[in-house]
Coordinates of C-alpha atoms in Angstrom, one line a residue:
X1 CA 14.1 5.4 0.4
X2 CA 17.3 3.2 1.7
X3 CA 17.3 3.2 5.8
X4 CA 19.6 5.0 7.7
X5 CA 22.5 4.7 9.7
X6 CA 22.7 6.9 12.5
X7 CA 25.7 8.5 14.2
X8 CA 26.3 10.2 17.5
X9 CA 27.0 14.0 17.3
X10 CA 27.8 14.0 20.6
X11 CA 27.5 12.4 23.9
X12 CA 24.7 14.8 25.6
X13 CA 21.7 12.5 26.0
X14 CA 18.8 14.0 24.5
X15 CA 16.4 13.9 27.6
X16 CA 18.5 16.5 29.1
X17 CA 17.9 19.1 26.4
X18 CA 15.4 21.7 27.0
X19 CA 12.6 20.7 24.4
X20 CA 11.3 24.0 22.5
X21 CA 11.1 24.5 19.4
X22 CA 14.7 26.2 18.2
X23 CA 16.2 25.6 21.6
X24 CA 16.7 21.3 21.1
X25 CA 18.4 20.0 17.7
X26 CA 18.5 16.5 16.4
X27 CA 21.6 14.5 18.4
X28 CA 22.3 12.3 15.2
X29 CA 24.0 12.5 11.8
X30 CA 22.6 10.6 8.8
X31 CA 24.0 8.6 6.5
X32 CA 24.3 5.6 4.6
X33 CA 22.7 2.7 6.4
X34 CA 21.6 -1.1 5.7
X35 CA 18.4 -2.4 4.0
X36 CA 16.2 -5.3 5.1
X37 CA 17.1 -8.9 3.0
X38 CA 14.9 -8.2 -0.4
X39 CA 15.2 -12.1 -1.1
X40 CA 13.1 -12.6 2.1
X41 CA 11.4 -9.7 1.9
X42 CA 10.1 -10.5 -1.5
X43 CA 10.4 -14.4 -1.8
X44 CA 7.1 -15.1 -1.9
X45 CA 4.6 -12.7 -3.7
X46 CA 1.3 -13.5 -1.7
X47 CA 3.2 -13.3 1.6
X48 CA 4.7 -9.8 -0.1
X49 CA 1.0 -8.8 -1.3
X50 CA -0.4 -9.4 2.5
X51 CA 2.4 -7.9 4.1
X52 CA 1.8 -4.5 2.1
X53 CA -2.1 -4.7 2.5
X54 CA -1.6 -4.8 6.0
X55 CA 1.3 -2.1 6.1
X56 CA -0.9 0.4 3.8
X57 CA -4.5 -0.2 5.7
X58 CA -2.6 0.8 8.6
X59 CA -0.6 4.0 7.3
X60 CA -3.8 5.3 6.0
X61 CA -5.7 5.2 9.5
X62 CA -6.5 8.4 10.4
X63 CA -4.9 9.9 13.8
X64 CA -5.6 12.7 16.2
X65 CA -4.1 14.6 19.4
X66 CA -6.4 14.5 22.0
X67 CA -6.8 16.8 24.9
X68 CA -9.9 16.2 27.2
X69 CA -12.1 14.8 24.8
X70 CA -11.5 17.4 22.3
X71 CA -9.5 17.3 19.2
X72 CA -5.7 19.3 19.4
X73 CA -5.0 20.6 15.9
X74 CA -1.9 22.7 16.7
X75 CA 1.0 20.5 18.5
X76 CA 4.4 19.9 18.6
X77 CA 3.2 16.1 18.3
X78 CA 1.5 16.9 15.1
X79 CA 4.4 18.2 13.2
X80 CA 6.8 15.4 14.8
X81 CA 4.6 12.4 13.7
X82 CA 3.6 13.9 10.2
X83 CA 7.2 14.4 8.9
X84 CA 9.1 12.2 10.4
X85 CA 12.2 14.1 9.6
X86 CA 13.6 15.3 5.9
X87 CA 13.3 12.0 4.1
X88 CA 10.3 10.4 5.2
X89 CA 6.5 10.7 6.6
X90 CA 3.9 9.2 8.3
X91 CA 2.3 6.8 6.0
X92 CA 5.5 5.2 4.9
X93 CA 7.4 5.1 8.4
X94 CA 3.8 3.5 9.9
X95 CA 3.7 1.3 7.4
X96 CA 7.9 0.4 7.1
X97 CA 7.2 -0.5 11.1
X98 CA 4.3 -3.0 10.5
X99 CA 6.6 -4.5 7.9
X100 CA 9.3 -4.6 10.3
X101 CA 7.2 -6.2 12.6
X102 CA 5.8 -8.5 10.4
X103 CA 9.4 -9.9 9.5
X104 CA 11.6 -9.1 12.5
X105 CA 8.9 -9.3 15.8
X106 CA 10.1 -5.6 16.7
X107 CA 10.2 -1.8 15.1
X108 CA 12.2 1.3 16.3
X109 CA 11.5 5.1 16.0
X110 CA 14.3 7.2 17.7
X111 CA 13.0 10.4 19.4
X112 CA 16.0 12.9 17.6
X113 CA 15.4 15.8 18.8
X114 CA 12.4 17.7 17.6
X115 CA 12.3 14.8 14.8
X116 CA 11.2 11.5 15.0
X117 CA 13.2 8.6 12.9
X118 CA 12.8 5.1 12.1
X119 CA 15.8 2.9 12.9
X120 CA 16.3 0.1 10.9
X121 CA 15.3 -3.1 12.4
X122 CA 17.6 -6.0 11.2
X123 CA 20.4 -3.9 12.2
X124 CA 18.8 -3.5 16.3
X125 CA 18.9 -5.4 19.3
X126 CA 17.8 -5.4 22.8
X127 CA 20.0 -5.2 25.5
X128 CA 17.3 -5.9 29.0
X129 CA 18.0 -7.4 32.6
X130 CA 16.3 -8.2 35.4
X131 CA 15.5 -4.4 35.9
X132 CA 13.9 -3.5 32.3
X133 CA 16.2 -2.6 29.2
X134 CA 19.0 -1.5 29.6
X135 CA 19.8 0.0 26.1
X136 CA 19.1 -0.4 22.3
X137 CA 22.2 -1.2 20.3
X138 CA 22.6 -0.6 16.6
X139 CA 25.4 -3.1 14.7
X140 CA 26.2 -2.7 11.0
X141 CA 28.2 -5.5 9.2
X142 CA 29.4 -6.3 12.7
X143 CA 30.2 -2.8 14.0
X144 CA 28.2 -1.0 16.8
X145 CA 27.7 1.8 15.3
X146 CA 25.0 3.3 18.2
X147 CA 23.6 2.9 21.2
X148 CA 20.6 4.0 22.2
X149 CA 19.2 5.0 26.0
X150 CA 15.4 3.6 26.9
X151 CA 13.7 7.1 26.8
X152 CA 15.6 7.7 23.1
X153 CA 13.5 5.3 21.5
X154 CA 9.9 4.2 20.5
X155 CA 10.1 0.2 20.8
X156 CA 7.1 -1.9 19.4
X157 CA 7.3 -5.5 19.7
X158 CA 5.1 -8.8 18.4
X159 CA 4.4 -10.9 21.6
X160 CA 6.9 -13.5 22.4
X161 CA 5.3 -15.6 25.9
X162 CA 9.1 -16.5 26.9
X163 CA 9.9 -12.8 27.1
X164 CA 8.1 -9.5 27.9
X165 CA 11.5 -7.0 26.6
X166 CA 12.8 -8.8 24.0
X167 CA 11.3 -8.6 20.4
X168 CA 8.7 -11.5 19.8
X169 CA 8.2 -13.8 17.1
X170 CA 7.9 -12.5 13.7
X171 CA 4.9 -14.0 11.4
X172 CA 7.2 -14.6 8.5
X173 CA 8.8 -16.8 11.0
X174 CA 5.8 -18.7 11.8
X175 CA 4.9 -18.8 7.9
X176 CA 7.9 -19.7 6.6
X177 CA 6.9 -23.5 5.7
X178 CA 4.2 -22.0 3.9
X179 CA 6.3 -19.2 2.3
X180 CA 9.1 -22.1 0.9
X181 CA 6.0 -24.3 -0.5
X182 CA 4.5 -21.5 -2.4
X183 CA 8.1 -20.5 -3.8
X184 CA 9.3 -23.9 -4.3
X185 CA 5.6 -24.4 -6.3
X186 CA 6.2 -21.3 -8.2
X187 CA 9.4 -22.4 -9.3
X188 CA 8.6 -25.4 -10.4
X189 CA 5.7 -24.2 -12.6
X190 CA 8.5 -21.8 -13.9
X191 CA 10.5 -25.0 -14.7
X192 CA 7.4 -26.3 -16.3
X193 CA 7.3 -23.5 -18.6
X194 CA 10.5 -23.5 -19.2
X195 CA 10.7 -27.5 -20.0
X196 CA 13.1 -28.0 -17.1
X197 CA 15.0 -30.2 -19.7
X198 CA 12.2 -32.2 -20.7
X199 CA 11.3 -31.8 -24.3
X200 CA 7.4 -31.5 -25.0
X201 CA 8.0 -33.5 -28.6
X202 CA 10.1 -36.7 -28.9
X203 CA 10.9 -38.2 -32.6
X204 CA 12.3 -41.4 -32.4
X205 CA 13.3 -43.6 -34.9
X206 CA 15.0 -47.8 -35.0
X207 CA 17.3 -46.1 -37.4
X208 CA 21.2 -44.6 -36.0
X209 CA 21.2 -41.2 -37.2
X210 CA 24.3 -38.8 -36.4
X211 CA 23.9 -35.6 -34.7
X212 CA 24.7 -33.7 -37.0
X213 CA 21.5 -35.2 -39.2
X214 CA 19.4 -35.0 -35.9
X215 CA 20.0 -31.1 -35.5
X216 CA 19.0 -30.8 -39.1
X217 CA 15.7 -32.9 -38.9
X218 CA 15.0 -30.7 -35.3
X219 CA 15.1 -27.6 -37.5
X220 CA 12.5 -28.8 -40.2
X221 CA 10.1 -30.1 -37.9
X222 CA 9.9 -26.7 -35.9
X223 CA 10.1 -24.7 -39.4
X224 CA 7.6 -27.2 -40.6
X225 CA 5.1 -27.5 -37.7
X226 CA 6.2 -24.8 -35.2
X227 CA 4.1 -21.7 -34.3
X228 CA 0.5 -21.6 -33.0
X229 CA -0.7 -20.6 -37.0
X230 CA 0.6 -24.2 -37.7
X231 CA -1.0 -26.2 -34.8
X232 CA -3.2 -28.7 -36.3
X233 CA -1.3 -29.5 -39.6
X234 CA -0.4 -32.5 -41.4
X235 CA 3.1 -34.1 -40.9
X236 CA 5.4 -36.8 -42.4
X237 CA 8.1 -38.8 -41.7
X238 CA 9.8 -42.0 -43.7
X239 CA 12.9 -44.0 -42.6
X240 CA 10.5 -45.4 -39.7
X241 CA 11.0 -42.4 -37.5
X242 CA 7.8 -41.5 -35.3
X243 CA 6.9 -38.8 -33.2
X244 CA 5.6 -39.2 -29.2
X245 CA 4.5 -36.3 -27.8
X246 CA 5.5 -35.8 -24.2
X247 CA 3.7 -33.2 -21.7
X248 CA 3.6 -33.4 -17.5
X249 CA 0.3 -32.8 -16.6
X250 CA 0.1 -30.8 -13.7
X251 CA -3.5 -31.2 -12.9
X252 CA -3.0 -34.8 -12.5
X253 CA 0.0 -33.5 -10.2
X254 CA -0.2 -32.5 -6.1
X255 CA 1.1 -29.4 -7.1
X256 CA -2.0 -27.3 -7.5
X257 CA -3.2 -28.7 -3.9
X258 CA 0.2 -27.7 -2.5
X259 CA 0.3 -24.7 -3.4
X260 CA -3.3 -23.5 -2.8
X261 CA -2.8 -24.8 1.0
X262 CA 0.6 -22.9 1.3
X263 CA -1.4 -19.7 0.2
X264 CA -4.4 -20.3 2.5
X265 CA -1.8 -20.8 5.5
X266 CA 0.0 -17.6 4.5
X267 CA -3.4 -15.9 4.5
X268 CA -4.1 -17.2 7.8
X269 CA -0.9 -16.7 9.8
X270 CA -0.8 -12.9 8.1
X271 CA -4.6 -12.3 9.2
X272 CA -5.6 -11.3 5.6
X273 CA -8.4 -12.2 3.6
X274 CA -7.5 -14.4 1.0
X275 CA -10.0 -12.6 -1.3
X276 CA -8.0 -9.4 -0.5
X277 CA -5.0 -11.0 -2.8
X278 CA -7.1 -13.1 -5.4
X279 CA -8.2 -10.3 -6.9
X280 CA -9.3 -11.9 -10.2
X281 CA -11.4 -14.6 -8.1
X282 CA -12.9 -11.8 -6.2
X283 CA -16.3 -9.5 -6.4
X284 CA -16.7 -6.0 -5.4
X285 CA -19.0 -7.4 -2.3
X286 CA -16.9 -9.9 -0.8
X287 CA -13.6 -8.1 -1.3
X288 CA -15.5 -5.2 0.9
X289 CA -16.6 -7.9 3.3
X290 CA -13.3 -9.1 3.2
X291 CA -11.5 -5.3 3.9
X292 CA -14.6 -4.9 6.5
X293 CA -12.7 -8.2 8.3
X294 CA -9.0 -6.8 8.0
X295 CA -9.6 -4.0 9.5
X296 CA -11.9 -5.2 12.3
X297 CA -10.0 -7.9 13.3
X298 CA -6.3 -7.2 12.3
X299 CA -6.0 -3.3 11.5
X300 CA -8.0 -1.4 14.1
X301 CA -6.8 -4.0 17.1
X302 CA -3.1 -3.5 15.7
X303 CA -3.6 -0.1 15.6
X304 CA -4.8 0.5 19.3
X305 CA -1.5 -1.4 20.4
X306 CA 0.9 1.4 18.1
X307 CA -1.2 3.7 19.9
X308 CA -0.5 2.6 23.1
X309 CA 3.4 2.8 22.8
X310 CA 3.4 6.0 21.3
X311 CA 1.9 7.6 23.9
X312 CA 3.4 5.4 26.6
X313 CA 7.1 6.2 24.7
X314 CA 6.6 9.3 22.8
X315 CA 3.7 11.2 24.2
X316 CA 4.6 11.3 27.8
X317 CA 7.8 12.7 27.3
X318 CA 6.6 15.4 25.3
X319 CA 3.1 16.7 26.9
X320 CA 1.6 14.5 29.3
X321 CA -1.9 16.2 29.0
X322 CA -2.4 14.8 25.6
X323 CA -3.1 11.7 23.9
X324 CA -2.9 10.2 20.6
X325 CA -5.0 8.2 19.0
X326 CA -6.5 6.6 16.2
X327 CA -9.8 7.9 14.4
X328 CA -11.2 4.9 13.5
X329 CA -14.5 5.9 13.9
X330 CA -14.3 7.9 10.9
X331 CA -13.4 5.1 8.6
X332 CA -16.3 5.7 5.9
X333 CA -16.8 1.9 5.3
X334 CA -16.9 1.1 9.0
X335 CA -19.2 4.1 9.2
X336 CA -21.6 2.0 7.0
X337 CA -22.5 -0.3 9.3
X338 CA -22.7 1.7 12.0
X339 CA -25.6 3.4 10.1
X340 CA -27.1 -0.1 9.3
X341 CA -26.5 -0.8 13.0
X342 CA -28.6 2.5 13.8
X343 CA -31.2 1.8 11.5
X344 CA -32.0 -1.8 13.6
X345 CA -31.4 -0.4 16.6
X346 CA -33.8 2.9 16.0
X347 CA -36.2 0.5 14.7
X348 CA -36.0 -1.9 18.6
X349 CA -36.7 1.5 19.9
X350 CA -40.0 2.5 18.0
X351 CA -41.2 -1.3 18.7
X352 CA -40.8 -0.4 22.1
X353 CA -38.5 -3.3 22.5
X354 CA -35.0 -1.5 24.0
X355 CA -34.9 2.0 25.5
X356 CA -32.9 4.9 24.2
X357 CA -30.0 4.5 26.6
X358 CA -29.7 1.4 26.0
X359 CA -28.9 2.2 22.2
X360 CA -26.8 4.6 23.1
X361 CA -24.5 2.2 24.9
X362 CA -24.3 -0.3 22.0
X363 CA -23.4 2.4 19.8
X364 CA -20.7 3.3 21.9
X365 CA -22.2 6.4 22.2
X366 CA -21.6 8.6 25.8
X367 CA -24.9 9.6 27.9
X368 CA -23.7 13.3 27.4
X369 CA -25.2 12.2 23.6
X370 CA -28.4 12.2 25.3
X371 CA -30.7 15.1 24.1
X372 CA -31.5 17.8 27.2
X373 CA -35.2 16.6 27.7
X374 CA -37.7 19.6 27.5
X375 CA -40.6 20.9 29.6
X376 CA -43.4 20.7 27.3
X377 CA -45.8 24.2 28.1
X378 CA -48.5 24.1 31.0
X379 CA -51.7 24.3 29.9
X380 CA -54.6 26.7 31.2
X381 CA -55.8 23.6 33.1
X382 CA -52.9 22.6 34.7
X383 CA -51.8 26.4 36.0
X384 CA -55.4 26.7 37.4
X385 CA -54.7 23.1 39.1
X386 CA -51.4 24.5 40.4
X387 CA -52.9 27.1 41.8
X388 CA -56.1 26.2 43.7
X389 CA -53.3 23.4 44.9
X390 CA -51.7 25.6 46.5
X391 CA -54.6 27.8 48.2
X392 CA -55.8 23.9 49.5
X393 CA -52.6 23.2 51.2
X394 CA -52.1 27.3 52.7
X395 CA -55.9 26.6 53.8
X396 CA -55.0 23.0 55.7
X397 CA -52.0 24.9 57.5
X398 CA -54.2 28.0 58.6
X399 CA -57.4 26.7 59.0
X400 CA -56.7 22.8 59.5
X401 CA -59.2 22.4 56.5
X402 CA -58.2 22.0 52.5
X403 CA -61.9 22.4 51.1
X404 CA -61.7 25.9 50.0
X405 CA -63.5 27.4 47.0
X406 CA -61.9 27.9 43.9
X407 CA -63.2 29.6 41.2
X408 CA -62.0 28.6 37.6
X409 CA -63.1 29.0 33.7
X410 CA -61.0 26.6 32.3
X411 CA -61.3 23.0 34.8
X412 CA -63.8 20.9 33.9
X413 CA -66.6 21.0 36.1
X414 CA -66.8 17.1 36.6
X415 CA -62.9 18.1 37.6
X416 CA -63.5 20.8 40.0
X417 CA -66.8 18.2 41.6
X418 CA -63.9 15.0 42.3
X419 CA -61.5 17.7 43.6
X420 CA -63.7 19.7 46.3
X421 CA -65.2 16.2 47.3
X422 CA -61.8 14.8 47.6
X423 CA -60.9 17.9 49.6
X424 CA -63.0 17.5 51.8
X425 CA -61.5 14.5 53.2
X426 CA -58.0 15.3 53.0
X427 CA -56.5 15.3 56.7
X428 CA -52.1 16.3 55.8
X429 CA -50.5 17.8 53.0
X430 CA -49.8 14.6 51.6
X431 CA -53.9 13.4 51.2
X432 CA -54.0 17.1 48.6
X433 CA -51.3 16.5 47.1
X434 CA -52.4 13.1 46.0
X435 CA -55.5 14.4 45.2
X436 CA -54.1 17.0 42.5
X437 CA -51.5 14.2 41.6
X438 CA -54.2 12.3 40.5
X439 CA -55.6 14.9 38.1
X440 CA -53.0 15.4 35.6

């Protein structure tokens, strides 16, 4: 899908339009815009391949619409982030931003109405004083073609520690070396291939021969010995011409070095596994140890940020008493080792080694997840206990003595013996309630 230009209908700012479903309509107009430089977009293929691991790992995160801890499934929100007008939708606008990011340091959704669009991002800038920004302004082949009010537009930006308005700095910026020695390499193994004027056979002979009797002997020798079904034959040549075969070794060359180190310092500024783009090199386990690490350490923490804007830019405007977010918890392969996790942790508890609660809060888990702890059933024993306990103390209070009698089928006699004797001696309220204490 090409980006779009976008022009004013009119000059009404959109803030000031009641928003309700059929009452607020989109303020812009589409129509033919500008697309992002496909030579660097595309220049090199492992920077290209990281770029759209990233973008997809992070379209395919699922999302919610919180409202006090529970899940929101019918919302204006929903709708608005889902299509993302006529011509687009969620995954591919989420993952067109982290692109944009990626290559530009910035990305740009504008709140239209009831619809939300992406802006493209080459064609943006930032206008910000002193006070905050002022205004995003949109400039096509040198034209400003829009301009765009603060509370109009969603604005993500990569961190730039000169600047805290203006976009940051992109990582194909701070790649780019890399980028041009992987290209450069690939180009010249293309050249390679290609002879890059440097023939792989050279006959050669004391002997002037015209060119015309050159192109003639050229076209015997390849009709003669050309072809991989005629490698390894048995050729001739008089008049005291010889042949010298010529071939540039490239393993006795920097180039393989060169371009390995370009690859492993595109995989590190990007923040992507290499094993995640060498897929013949990889295995099942490592590649989902590697995915395990994108999203860990790149994804989910990329993620919380996008969430963060959206509801600071988007959400507020819209409802206040909701949030968005991003369900990473049910990722199924991060939900693996939370189970592995659990099993370890289940197993400290049994050992005796780490309480319950203590679990709980290194799963991430709220006390609320604690089970309601249940009163396990008195037995005969323990109501009779109750009971003479209570005739001892009304006894103490009437009569200033707690040895009653008390007559019981169930208490052990050796039971009933400590208690009376015990009794006997108790002075307050607190010397029988010890004493029953100390039956249980």
């Amino acid at each position: 899908m090409r980006d779009m230009l976008l022009t004013p209908r009119n000059a009404m700012r959109i803030v000031d339009w009641p928003f309700s479903a059929g009452q607020r309509e989109g303020a812009y107009e589409l129509s033919t815009g500008q697309r992002l430089s496909s030579g660097k977009y595309a220049k090199s293929a492992w920077a290209y391949a990281a770029m759209q691991i990233r973008a997809t790992e992070l379209a395919r995160l699922p999302w919610r619409i919180m409202r006090n801890g529970e899940t929101v499934e019918n919302h204006p929100l929903r709708e608005m982030l889902t299509n993302f007008g006529r011509e687009s939708n969620w995954a591919e606008v989420m993952g067109a931003s982290e692109i944009d990011m990626l290559m530009t340091g910035a990305g740009y959704w504008l709140i239209d109405g009831t619809e939300l669009r992406r802006l493209s991002s080459p064609t943006m800038s930032v206008k910000a004083d002193r006070s905050g920004i002022q205004e995003f302004v949109q400039t096509i082949q040198g034209t400003i073609v829009n301009r765009f009010k603060r509370d109009e537009v969603v604005y993500f930006r990569e961190h730039d520690p000169d600047n805290d308005l203006l976009p940051g700095v992109p990582v194909i910026d701070v790649i780019k070396s890399a980028i041009a020695q992987e290209y450069e390499a690939s180009r010249y193994v293309e050249a390679h291939f290609k002879n890059d004027a440097i023939p792989s056979l050279l006959l050669s002979t004391e002997q002037t021969v015209p060119e015309s009797e050159m192109d003639k002997i050229i076209q015997w020798w390849k009709k003669r010995f050309g072809g991989s079904r005629r490698a390894g034959g048995v050729g001739f040549a008089d008049k005291g011409m010889k042949a010298t075969l010529l071939s540039a070794d490239m393993a006795k060359q920097a180039l393989v070095e060169i371009r390995e180190q370009a690859r492993n310092d595109i995989c590190v500024g990007m923040r992507v596994p290499k094993v995640l783009l060498d897929i013949q090199g990889a295995t099942f386990a490592n590649a989902a140890e590697g995915r395990k690490f994108l999203l860990e350490d790149t994804v989910i923490p990329r993620a919380d940020y996008y969430a963060d804007v959206i509801n600071e830019d988007l959400v507020d405007q819209v409802d206040p008493s909701v949030t968005f977010e991003f369900a990473t918890d049910e990722l199924e392969i991060l939900q693996e080792d939370a189970t592995a996790k659990w099993a370890r942790l289940a197993s400290a508890i049994n050992a005796g080694a780490i309480t319950p609660e203590f679990a709980r809060q290194e799963m991430g888990w709220p006390e609320t997840a604690a089970p309601e702890v249940q009163e396990q059933p008195l037995t005969p024993e323990q109501i009779d206990l109750r009971a003479w306990r209570r005739k001892s103390l009304k006894a103490l209070r009437s009569a200033g003595s707690a040895a009653v009698e008390f007559e019981s089928r169930v208490i052990r006699s050796t039971v009933r013996a400590a208690i009376s004797a015990q009794l006997a001696g108790a002075k307050t309220s607190t010397d029988v309630l010890g004493v029953f204490d100390g039956m249980r």
